Coordinates of C-alpha atoms in Angstrom, one line a residue:
Chain A
M1 CA 0.0 0.0 0.0
A2 CA 2.7 2.4 1.1
E3 CA 4.8 1.5 -2.0
W4 CA 1.9 1.8 -4.2
I5 CA 1.1 5.4 -3.0
I6 CA 4.7 6.4 -3.4
S7 CA 4.9 5.2 -6.9
F8 CA 1.4 6.3 -7.9
F9 CA 2.0 9.9 -6.9
N10 CA 5.6 9.7 -7.9
I11 CA 6.8 11.0 -4.6
T12 CA 10.5 11.7 -4.4
D13 CA 10.9 13.8 -1.3
P14 CA 12.9 11.4 1.0
K15 CA 11.3 12.6 4.2
L16 CA 7.8 12.1 2.8
V17 CA 8.7 8.7 1.5
K18 CA 10.0 7.7 4.9
D19 CA 6.8 9.0 6.6
I20 CA 4.6 7.2 4.2
S21 CA 6.4 3.9 4.4
E22 CA 6.4 4.1 8.2
Q23 CA 2.9 5.4 9.0
I24 CA 0.6 3.9 6.3
P25 CA 1.2 0.3 7.6
Y26 CA 0.4 1.6 11.1
L27 CA -2.8 3.1 9.9
L28 CA -3.8 0.0 8.0
N29 CA -3.4 -2.0 11.1
N30 CA -5.0 0.3 13.6
L31 CA -7.4 2.8 12.0
V32 CA -10.5 0.6 11.7
F33 CA -10.1 -0.6 15.3
A34 CA -9.6 2.9 16.6
A35 CA -12.7 4.1 14.7
W36 CA -14.7 1.2 16.1
E37 CA -13.5 2.1 19.7
T38 CA -14.6 5.7 19.1
V39 CA -18.0 4.7 17.8
Y40 CA -18.9 2.2 20.6
S41 CA -17.6 4.3 23.4
T42 CA -19.6 7.2 22.1
V43 CA -22.8 5.1 21.5
L44 CA -22.6 3.6 25.0
A45 CA -21.8 6.9 26.7
T46 CA -24.7 8.6 24.8
L47 CA -27.0 5.8 25.8
F48 CA -26.1 6.1 29.5
A49 CA -26.1 9.9 29.4
C50 CA -29.7 9.8 28.0
L51 CA -30.8 7.3 30.6
I52 CA -29.8 9.8 33.2
G53 CA -30.3 13.0 31.2
L54 CA -33.8 12.5 29.7
P55 CA -35.5 11.8 33.0
L56 CA -33.7 14.9 34.5
G57 CA -34.8 17.0 31.5
V58 CA -38.4 15.8 32.0
I59 CA -38.2 16.6 35.7
L60 CA -36.9 20.1 34.9
I61 CA -39.9 20.8 32.7
V62 CA -42.6 19.0 34.5
G63 CA -41.5 20.0 38.0
E64 CA -41.1 23.7 37.5
K65 CA -43.6 26.2 38.8
G66 CA -46.6 26.1 36.6
G67 CA -45.5 22.8 35.1
I68 CA -47.6 19.6 34.7
R69 CA -46.7 18.3 38.2
P70 CA -44.9 21.1 40.1
L71 CA -42.3 19.8 42.6
P72 CA -41.1 21.6 45.8
S73 CA -39.0 24.5 44.7
P74 CA -36.0 23.8 46.9
L75 CA -35.7 20.4 45.1
M76 CA -35.8 22.1 41.7
K77 CA -33.3 24.7 42.8
A78 CA -30.9 21.9 44.1
L79 CA -31.3 20.0 40.8
N80 CA -30.5 23.1 38.8
V81 CA -27.4 23.9 40.9
V82 CA -26.1 20.3 40.5
I83 CA -26.6 20.3 36.8
N84 CA -24.9 23.7 36.4
L85 CA -22.0 22.6 38.6
L86 CA -21.3 19.5 36.7
R87 CA -21.6 21.4 33.4
S88 CA -19.1 24.0 34.5
V89 CA -16.3 21.5 35.4
P90 CA -13.9 21.3 32.4
F91 CA -14.0 17.8 30.9
L92 CA -10.3 17.3 31.2
I93 CA -10.5 18.0 35.0
L94 CA -13.6 15.9 35.3
M95 CA -11.9 12.9 33.7
V96 CA -9.1 13.1 36.3
V97 CA -11.5 13.5 39.2
V98 CA -13.6 10.5 38.3
I99 CA -10.6 8.1 37.9
P100 CA -11.4 6.4 41.3
L101 CA -15.0 6.0 40.3
S102 CA -14.1 4.4 37.0
R103 CA -11.8 2.0 38.9
T104 CA -14.8 1.1 41.1
I105 CA -17.3 0.6 38.3
V106 CA -15.2 -1.0 35.5
G107 CA -12.2 -2.1 37.5
T108 CA -9.7 0.0 35.6
S109 CA -9.2 3.7 34.9
I110 CA -7.4 3.1 31.6
G111 CA -8.8 2.2 28.2
T112 CA -11.8 2.8 26.1
V113 CA -14.3 1.1 28.5
A114 CA -13.0 3.1 31.4
S115 CA -13.5 6.4 29.5
I116 CA -17.2 5.7 29.2
V117 CA -17.6 6.6 32.9
P118 CA -16.3 10.2 32.8
L119 CA -18.0 10.7 29.4
T120 CA -21.4 9.7 30.8
I121 CA -21.0 11.9 33.9
A122 CA -19.9 14.9 31.8
A123 CA -22.6 14.4 29.2
A124 CA -25.6 13.6 31.4
P125 CA -26.2 17.2 32.7
F126 CA -25.6 18.5 29.2
V127 CA -28.2 16.0 27.8
A128 CA -30.6 17.1 30.6
R129 CA -30.4 20.7 29.4
L130 CA -30.7 19.7 25.8
M131 CA -33.8 17.6 26.5
E132 CA -35.2 20.4 28.6
G133 CA -34.8 22.8 25.7
S134 CA -36.6 20.4 23.3
L135 CA -39.4 19.7 25.7
R136 CA -39.9 23.4 26.3
E137 CA -41.0 23.7 22.6
M138 CA -44.1 21.8 23.5
D139 CA -47.3 23.7 22.8
R140 CA -49.1 24.7 26.1
G141 CA -52.5 24.3 24.5
T142 CA -52.0 20.7 23.7
I143 CA -51.0 20.0 27.3
E144 CA -54.0 21.9 28.4
A145 CA -56.2 19.8 26.1
A146 CA -54.8 16.6 27.6
Q147 CA -55.4 17.9 31.1
A148 CA -59.0 18.8 30.2
M149 CA -59.4 15.2 28.9
G150 CA -58.5 13.9 32.4
C151 CA -55.0 12.7 31.8
T152 CA -52.8 12.0 34.8
P153 CA -49.5 13.8 34.9
F154 CA -47.7 10.6 34.1
Q155 CA -50.0 10.0 31.1
I156 CA -49.3 13.5 29.8
I157 CA -45.5 12.9 30.0
W158 CA -45.7 9.4 28.5
K159 CA -48.4 9.9 25.9
V160 CA -48.3 13.6 25.0
L161 CA -45.0 15.3 25.9
L162 CA -42.5 12.7 24.8
P163 CA -44.2 11.5 21.6
E164 CA -45.0 15.1 20.5
C165 CA -41.5 16.2 21.1
L166 CA -39.8 13.1 19.6
P167 CA -38.4 14.8 16.5
A168 CA -36.9 17.6 18.6
L169 CA -35.6 15.1 21.1
L170 CA -33.9 13.2 18.3
T171 CA -32.3 16.3 17.0
S172 CA -31.0 17.0 20.5
L173 CA -29.8 13.4 20.8
T174 CA -27.7 13.9 17.6
T175 CA -26.2 17.1 19.1
A176 CA -25.4 15.2 22.3
F177 CA -23.9 12.3 20.3
I178 CA -21.5 14.5 18.4
T179 CA -20.5 16.5 21.5
I180 CA -19.7 13.2 23.3
L181 CA -17.7 12.1 20.2
G182 CA -15.6 15.2 20.7
Y183 CA -15.2 14.6 24.4
G184 CA -14.2 11.0 23.7
A185 CA -11.4 12.2 21.4
M186 CA -10.2 14.3 24.4
S187 CA -10.2 11.2 26.6
G188 CA -7.3 9.9 24.6
A189 CA -5.2 12.2 26.9
I190 CA -5.7 10.0 29.9
G191 CA -5.6 6.6 28.3
G192 CA -9.0 6.4 26.5
G193 CA -8.8 4.6 23.2
G194 CA -10.1 5.4 19.8
L195 CA -9.3 8.0 17.1
G196 CA -8.6 10.7 19.6
N197 CA -6.0 8.6 21.3
M198 CA -4.5 7.8 17.9
A199 CA -4.3 11.5 16.8
L200 CA -3.0 12.6 20.2
N201 CA -0.5 9.9 21.2
R202 CA 0.7 8.8 17.8
G203 CA 0.1 11.7 15.5
Y204 CA 0.9 14.6 17.8
T205 CA 3.2 13.3 20.4
R206 CA 5.3 11.1 18.2
N207 CA 5.1 13.6 15.3
M208 CA 3.4 11.1 12.9
R209 CA 1.7 13.8 10.9
I210 CA 0.0 11.5 8.4
V211 CA -1.6 9.5 11.3
L212 CA -2.7 12.8 12.8
Y213 CA -4.4 14.0 9.6
V214 CA -6.0 10.7 8.8
A215 CA -7.4 10.3 12.4
V216 CA -8.9 13.8 12.3
V217 CA -10.4 13.3 8.8
A218 CA -11.9 10.0 10.1
L219 CA -13.5 11.9 13.0
V220 CA -14.9 14.5 10.6
I221 CA -16.4 11.7 8.5
L222 CA -17.9 10.1 11.5
V223 CA -19.5 13.4 12.6
Q224 CA -20.9 13.9 9.1
I225 CA -22.4 10.4 9.0
F226 CA -24.1 10.6 12.4
Q227 CA -25.4 14.2 11.9
S228 CA -26.9 13.2 8.5
V229 CA -28.5 10.1 9.9
G230 CA -29.9 12.0 12.9
T231 CA -31.3 14.9 10.9
H232 CA -32.8 12.5 8.4
L233 CA -34.6 10.4 11.0
A234 CA -35.8 13.5 12.9
T235 CA -37.3 15.1 9.8
R236 CA -38.8 11.8 8.5
M237 CA -40.4 11.1 11.8
D238 CA -42.0 14.6 12.2
K239 CA -45.6 14.5 11.0
R240 CA -46.0 18.2 11.0
L241 CA -45.5 20.0 7.7
T242 CA -41.7 19.7 8.0
G243 CA -41.8 16.1 6.9
S244 CA -40.8 15.5 3.3
K245 CA -43.9 13.3 2.7
A246 CA -46.3 16.0 4.0
R247 CA -44.4 18.7 2.2
K248 CA -44.8 16.8 -1.0
A249 CA -48.5 16.3 -0.4
S250 CA -49.1 20.0 0.4
A251 CA -47.0 21.1 -2.6
G252 CA -49.2 18.9 -4.7
D253 CA -52.3 20.5 -3.2
R254 CA -50.9 24.0 -3.9
G255 CA -50.1 23.0 -7.5
R256 CA -53.6 21.7 -8.0
Q257 CA -55.1 24.8 -6.4
A258 CA -53.0 27.0 -8.6
R259 CA -54.0 25.2 -11.8
K260 CA -57.6 25.4 -10.7
D261 CA -57.2 29.2 -10.0
R262 CA -55.9 29.7 -13.5
R263 CA -58.9 27.9 -14.9
M264 CA -61.4 29.7 -12.8
G265 CA -59.9 33.1 -12.8
P266 CA -58.8 34.8 -9.6
P267 CA -60.8 34.1 -6.5
G268 CA -63.5 36.7 -5.8
A269 CA -64.3 37.4 -9.4
M270 CA -68.0 36.9 -9.8
Chain B
M1 CA -76.6 21.0 35.3
I2 CA -73.6 23.3 35.8
E3 CA -73.8 25.8 38.6
L4 CA -71.2 28.4 39.2
K5 CA -71.7 29.9 42.7
N6 CA -70.0 33.2 43.5
V7 CA -66.8 32.2 41.5
S8 CA -63.9 34.6 41.8
K9 CA -60.4 34.3 40.3
T10 CA -57.5 36.5 40.9
F11 CA -54.0 36.2 39.4
P12 CA -51.0 37.6 41.2
T13 CA -49.1 39.9 38.8
A14 CA -46.1 42.2 39.2
E15 CA -48.5 45.1 39.5
G16 CA -50.6 43.5 42.2
E17 CA -53.6 41.3 41.9
L18 CA -55.5 40.9 38.7
H19 CA -59.2 40.2 39.2
A20 CA -60.1 38.0 36.2
L21 CA -63.5 37.0 37.6
T22 CA -65.5 38.7 40.3
D23 CA -68.4 37.0 42.0
V24 CA -69.7 35.1 39.0
S25 CA -72.9 33.1 39.4
L26 CA -74.4 31.2 36.5
T27 CA -76.7 28.2 36.1
I28 CA -76.5 26.3 32.9
G29 CA -79.3 23.8 32.3
D30 CA -78.9 20.3 30.8
G31 CA -79.1 20.3 27.0
D32 CA -78.7 24.1 26.8
V33 CA -76.4 25.8 24.3
Y34 CA -75.1 28.5 26.6
G35 CA -73.1 31.4 25.1
I36 CA -70.7 33.5 27.2
V37 CA -69.8 36.6 25.3
G38 CA -67.6 39.5 26.1
M39 CA -64.8 41.7 24.7
S40 CA -61.2 40.5 24.8
G41 CA -60.0 40.4 28.3
A42 CA -63.4 40.1 29.9
G43 CA -62.5 36.9 31.6
K44 CA -64.4 34.4 29.3
S45 CA -61.5 32.0 28.9
T46 CA -60.8 32.0 32.6
L47 CA -64.5 31.4 33.3
V48 CA -64.8 28.4 31.0
R49 CA -61.6 26.9 32.5
C50 CA -63.2 27.2 35.9
V51 CA -65.9 24.7 34.7
N52 CA -63.4 21.9 34.4
L53 CA -61.0 23.3 37.0
L54 CA -58.1 23.9 34.6
E55 CA -58.2 27.1 36.6
R56 CA -59.0 26.7 40.2
P57 CA -61.3 29.5 41.4
T58 CA -59.9 31.6 44.2
A59 CA -63.3 31.6 45.8
G60 CA -66.7 30.1 45.1
Q61 CA -68.0 26.8 44.0
V62 CA -68.3 24.9 40.7
V63 CA -71.1 22.4 41.1
I64 CA -71.8 19.9 38.3
D65 CA -74.9 17.7 38.8
G66 CA -74.8 18.4 42.5
A67 CA -71.1 17.6 43.0
D68 CA -68.7 20.3 44.0
L69 CA -65.6 20.0 41.8
C70 CA -63.5 22.3 44.1
A71 CA -63.9 19.8 47.0
M72 CA -62.8 16.8 44.9
G73 CA -59.4 15.1 45.2
Q74 CA -57.2 14.7 42.2
K75 CA -58.5 11.2 41.3
E76 CA -62.2 12.2 41.4
L77 CA -61.4 15.4 39.5
I78 CA -59.7 13.5 36.7
A79 CA -62.7 11.1 36.5
Q80 CA -65.1 14.1 36.4
R81 CA -63.0 15.8 33.6
R82 CA -63.6 12.8 31.4
S83 CA -67.2 13.7 31.2
I84 CA -66.4 17.3 30.3
S85 CA -64.9 17.7 26.9
M86 CA -63.3 20.9 25.5
I87 CA -62.5 22.2 22.1
F88 CA -60.1 25.1 21.5
Q89 CA -59.4 28.0 19.1
Q90 CA -56.1 26.4 18.1
F91 CA -57.5 22.9 17.9
N92 CA -54.7 21.5 20.1
L93 CA -54.5 18.2 18.3
L94 CA -51.6 15.8 18.7
M95 CA -49.5 16.6 15.7
Q96 CA -47.6 13.4 15.6
R97 CA -50.7 11.2 15.6
T98 CA -53.1 10.4 12.8
C99 CA -56.7 11.7 13.1
L100 CA -57.8 8.2 14.1
K101 CA -55.2 8.0 16.9
N102 CA -56.1 11.5 18.0
I103 CA -59.8 10.5 18.4
C104 CA -58.7 7.3 20.2
F105 CA -56.6 9.2 22.6
P106 CA -59.3 10.0 25.3
M107 CA -60.4 6.3 25.1
E108 CA -56.8 5.2 25.4
I109 CA -56.3 7.1 28.6
A110 CA -59.6 5.7 29.9
K111 CA -58.2 2.2 29.1
V112 CA -60.8 1.3 26.5
K113 CA -59.8 -1.7 24.4
K114 CA -57.9 -0.7 21.3
A115 CA -60.2 -2.5 18.8
D116 CA -63.3 -0.9 20.5
A117 CA -61.7 2.5 20.5
E118 CA -60.9 2.4 16.8
K119 CA -64.3 1.2 15.9
R120 CA -65.8 4.1 17.9
A121 CA -63.3 6.5 16.3
H122 CA -64.4 5.5 12.8
E123 CA -68.0 6.2 13.8
L124 CA -67.1 9.6 15.2
L125 CA -65.2 10.5 12.0
D126 CA -68.5 9.7 10.1
I127 CA -70.4 11.9 12.5
V128 CA -68.2 14.9 11.9
G129 CA -68.1 14.2 8.1
L130 CA -64.5 13.1 7.7
P131 CA -64.7 9.4 7.1
D132 CA -61.8 9.4 4.7
K133 CA -59.3 11.2 6.9
A134 CA -58.6 8.4 9.4
D135 CA -55.0 8.0 8.4
A136 CA -54.2 11.7 7.7
Y137 CA -52.1 13.7 10.1
P138 CA -53.5 17.0 11.4
A139 CA -50.9 19.0 9.5
Q140 CA -52.5 17.7 6.3
L141 CA -55.9 19.1 7.2
S142 CA -57.5 22.6 6.8
G143 CA -58.5 24.5 9.9
G144 CA -62.2 23.5 9.6
Q145 CA -61.2 19.8 9.2
K146 CA -58.9 20.1 12.3
Q147 CA -61.7 21.4 14.3
R148 CA -64.0 18.6 13.2
V149 CA -61.3 16.1 14.3
A150 CA -61.1 18.0 17.6
I151 CA -64.9 17.7 18.0
A152 CA -64.8 14.0 17.2
R153 CA -62.1 13.6 19.9
A154 CA -64.2 15.6 22.3
L155 CA -67.1 13.3 21.8
A156 CA -65.0 10.1 22.2
S157 CA -65.4 10.1 26.0
D158 CA -69.2 10.3 25.8
P159 CA -69.2 13.6 27.6
K160 CA -72.2 15.3 29.3
I161 CA -70.7 18.8 28.6
L162 CA -68.8 20.3 25.7
L163 CA -66.9 23.5 26.3
C164 CA -66.0 25.5 23.2
D165 CA -63.3 28.1 23.8
E166 CA -63.4 30.5 20.8
A167 CA -63.8 27.3 18.7
T168 CA -64.5 29.2 15.5
S169 CA -62.4 32.3 15.9
A170 CA -59.6 30.9 13.8
L171 CA -61.9 29.9 10.9
D172 CA -63.3 31.7 7.9
P173 CA -67.1 32.7 7.9
K174 CA -68.3 29.7 5.9
T175 CA -66.3 27.1 7.9
T176 CA -67.5 28.9 11.1
R177 CA -71.1 28.3 10.0
D178 CA -70.4 24.7 9.2
I179 CA -68.7 24.0 12.5
L180 CA -71.5 25.8 14.4
R181 CA -74.1 23.7 12.6
L182 CA -72.2 20.6 13.6
I183 CA -72.1 21.6 17.2
K184 CA -75.8 22.5 17.2
D185 CA -76.5 19.1 15.6
I186 CA -74.5 17.3 18.2
N187 CA -76.3 19.2 20.9
R188 CA -79.7 18.2 19.5
R189 CA -78.8 14.5 18.7
L190 CA -76.8 13.6 21.7
G191 CA -78.3 16.0 24.2
I192 CA -74.9 17.3 25.3
T193 CA -74.8 20.6 27.2
V194 CA -72.7 23.0 25.2
V195 CA -70.9 26.1 26.7
V196 CA -69.8 28.5 23.9
I197 CA -67.2 31.1 24.7
T198 CA -67.0 33.8 22.0
H199 CA -66.5 37.5 21.2
E200 CA -68.7 37.2 18.1
M201 CA -72.4 37.9 18.6
A202 CA -73.1 36.1 15.3
V203 CA -72.0 32.9 16.9
V204 CA -74.4 33.3 19.7
E205 CA -77.2 34.2 17.4
E206 CA -76.5 31.1 15.3
I207 CA -76.5 28.4 17.9
C208 CA -77.2 29.6 21.5
S209 CA -80.3 29.2 23.5
H210 CA -79.1 31.2 26.4
V211 CA -76.4 33.9 26.8
A212 CA -74.5 35.6 29.5
I213 CA -72.7 38.9 28.9
L214 CA -69.4 39.2 30.7
D215 CA -67.6 42.4 31.2
H216 CA -64.4 43.1 33.3
G217 CA -64.8 39.7 35.0
R218 CA -68.5 40.3 36.0
V219 CA -71.7 38.8 34.6
M220 CA -73.6 41.9 33.4
E221 CA -76.8 40.1 32.3
T222 CA -78.1 36.6 31.5
G223 CA -81.2 35.3 29.8
T224 CA -82.4 33.7 26.6
V225 CA -80.8 34.9 23.4
E226 CA -84.1 36.5 22.3
E227 CA -84.5 38.4 25.6
V228 CA -81.0 39.8 25.7
F229 CA -80.7 40.5 22.0
S230 CA -84.1 42.2 21.7
N231 CA -83.6 44.3 24.7
P232 CA -80.2 44.5 26.3
R233 CA -80.6 46.0 29.7
T234 CA -77.0 47.0 30.4
E235 CA -74.4 49.2 28.7
A236 CA -72.1 46.2 28.2
G237 CA -75.0 44.3 26.5
R238 CA -75.8 47.2 24.2
R239 CA -72.2 47.6 23.2
L240 CA -72.1 43.9 22.1
V241 CA -75.5 43.7 20.5
Y242 CA -75.3 47.1 18.7
P243 CA -71.5 47.5 18.1
D244 CA -72.1 50.4 15.7
G245 CA -74.7 52.1 17.8
V246 CA -77.6 51.4 15.3
R247 CA -80.8 49.7 16.4
I248 CA -81.9 47.6 13.5
S249 CA -85.5 47.9 14.5
E250 CA -85.2 51.7 14.1
L251 CA -84.5 51.4 10.5
P252 CA -87.4 52.8 8.5
A253 CA -87.7 50.1 5.8
A254 CA -91.1 48.5 5.8
N255 CA -90.9 46.4 2.7
V256 CA -87.5 45.4 1.4
V257 CA -86.6 44.0 -1.9
R258 CA -83.4 42.4 -3.1
I259 CA -82.4 43.2 -6.7
A260 CA -79.7 41.3 -8.5
F261 CA -77.7 42.7 -11.4
N262 CA -77.0 40.0 -13.9
G263 CA -74.3 41.6 -15.9
G264 CA -76.0 44.6 -17.5
S265 CA -74.3 47.9 -18.0
S266 CA -73.3 49.2 -14.6
Y267 CA -73.1 52.7 -16.0
E268 CA -76.9 53.0 -16.2
P269 CA -77.6 54.7 -12.9
L270 CA -80.6 52.6 -11.7
I271 CA -81.3 54.3 -8.4
A272 CA -80.8 57.8 -9.7
S273 CA -83.0 57.2 -12.7
L274 CA -85.6 55.6 -10.4
A275 CA -85.7 58.9 -8.5
I276 CA -85.8 61.1 -11.6
D277 CA -88.2 59.0 -13.8
C278 CA -90.7 58.1 -11.1
G279 CA -89.9 60.6 -8.4
V280 CA -89.6 57.7 -5.9
K281 CA -86.9 57.7 -3.3
V282 CA -85.6 54.4 -2.1
N283 CA -83.3 53.6 0.8
I284 CA -80.2 51.5 0.1
L285 CA -79.9 49.1 3.0
G286 CA -76.9 47.2 1.7
A287 CA -75.2 46.4 -1.5
D288 CA -72.6 44.0 -2.7
T289 CA -71.8 45.0 -6.3
R290 CA -68.8 44.4 -8.3
N291 CA -67.8 46.0 -11.5
V292 CA -66.1 43.4 -13.8
N293 CA -65.1 44.9 -17.1
G294 CA -68.0 47.3 -17.2
Q295 CA -70.5 44.6 -16.3
A296 CA -72.3 44.9 -13.0
F297 CA -72.6 41.8 -10.9
G298 CA -74.1 41.7 -7.5
T299 CA -77.1 42.4 -5.3
M300 CA -78.6 45.3 -3.6
L301 CA -81.1 45.5 -0.8
L302 CA -83.6 48.4 -1.2
G303 CA -86.0 49.7 1.4
L304 CA -89.1 50.9 -0.5
P305 CA -91.2 53.9 0.6
E306 CA -94.0 53.1 3.0
D307 CA -96.6 54.5 0.7
P308 CA -98.0 51.5 -1.2
A309 CA -98.6 53.4 -4.4
E310 CA -95.1 54.8 -4.6
A311 CA -93.7 51.3 -3.7
A312 CA -95.7 49.8 -6.5
K313 CA -94.4 52.4 -8.9
A314 CA -90.8 51.6 -7.9
V315 CA -91.4 47.8 -8.2
A316 CA -92.8 48.2 -11.7
Y317 CA -89.9 50.4 -12.8
I318 CA -87.3 48.1 -11.6
K319 CA -89.0 45.1 -13.1
N320 CA -88.8 46.8 -16.5
Q321 CA -85.1 47.1 -16.4
P322 CA -83.1 44.7 -18.5
N323 CA -80.7 42.4 -16.7
V324 CA -82.2 43.1 -13.3
T325 CA -84.2 40.6 -11.3
M326 CA -86.1 41.4 -8.1
E327 CA -87.5 39.5 -5.2
E328 CA -89.2 40.5 -2.0
V329 CA -87.4 40.0 1.3
R330 CA -89.8 39.0 4.0
D331 CA -87.5 38.1 6.9
Y332 CA -85.2 41.0 6.8
H333 CA -83.6 42.0 10.0
G334 CA -80.5 43.7 8.9

């Protein structure tokens, strides 16, 4: 592979030839595994962060004053303070702080699996705020209609709030996933695996510039893929007029109406 | 029967307390279509939300069929709310559910079996005239259709009472009439008590049997629609019934005719020539005439003079005009 690249591009610069012949074999052996590590640690951390963050986000909306099921205001204040506190600790510091916790939970503080613990702790309050933002979009009138129908607060959350906000929640989930991907790359600094580790410990520290570039490009590609999938799912799922199917249907209606208008003359002409 | 007894509601605001409702007492009989009218900010929406306790009154009682809602616990209240349905200005449908699933929703929360619920939902779609929209999403419907789905959903729990909060205010006049007709029909066929909140007197005229006039959070007068409309006793009532300060009964027209222009030359001045040729003066009560490329299309309401001889002369003259047809209007009230 390395030889093929050198001959194909007719590379003569001896330093570049040396770099290519050293680093391309390394990439071939390690890139796919590093990308896999990044994906699975990000997916798992996002999953755990949502398991904690989504209920917190729901509580933030439902429990506030004037919400569906107001909770005691000291409780809500405490929750807000804790979330803000966790969010204000820089991720690099947080990773170091939770090393003992990682050791307790997964038995080690080094490696990809261990990095899931600080990732989850850092992302959960962020996810809570994201979900809060998405749920705040909910139309008050629809909630009121559900209350008028005799829904219990739990039924409103489960059957109205979450399903109606699902597209927005999915968009937030995509944002969370990509942010966690970025954090995960940072966890390479304390022994987490994946593309971040590769870029940092091989590419940057050992001055393997081709490895650095390829790892970063791989991260960029991963972000593109997950963002596209997330956006696509969120729009396709949304049954309001933003959905492509509904948009097509209404465009057809408008077209038909316009043709009819042309035949009939402008509306209002008697 | 719905009884509101001395209901008051105040909201704390930055500038002190806002008295949305003050000492409101109303009795709404079973099977009535009861209109509550008032200007914006009169407290209508707050009042209707007191009936199902979406707003808890600061003072007073809300008694439905002898049971005081304010004294109920959360569980009883939720059960009671299932017999009081509500429709809204903004429809408030679940946008991520199909029409059928929207109508199934009240039955779903009441734990009705899915197959039974869907069967009932299809029946309700038939009742509101949208049998083919079961699988459409609300975003694909027009405003009038959305309100029909909302009405079907409101009926799904077999309610005793239907509350309509400005249910037609977001609709155009024709759709408004259709929806009102549907509500009236439901009231008649199913015997559901309907409470209509509106700022439009036309809505009250169209469907209500009784009316209460609300102004600044107080009930100014109540009665049958005929009573209140024919002789409003309070300033607030008069303001709503005669918004432009004209009493229709004071208009002089004794016999009224409607003439229709069928596309003759609009440049022939009919009314002026009537005055000049016959010496008859007629009163134009209303006109909707459009000039399309020099052709007149439209109708005009004319009040003929009280003297029968003069009126006959005018009628004969108009009948002789080309492209003009005429008919007598017997039930003219403005």
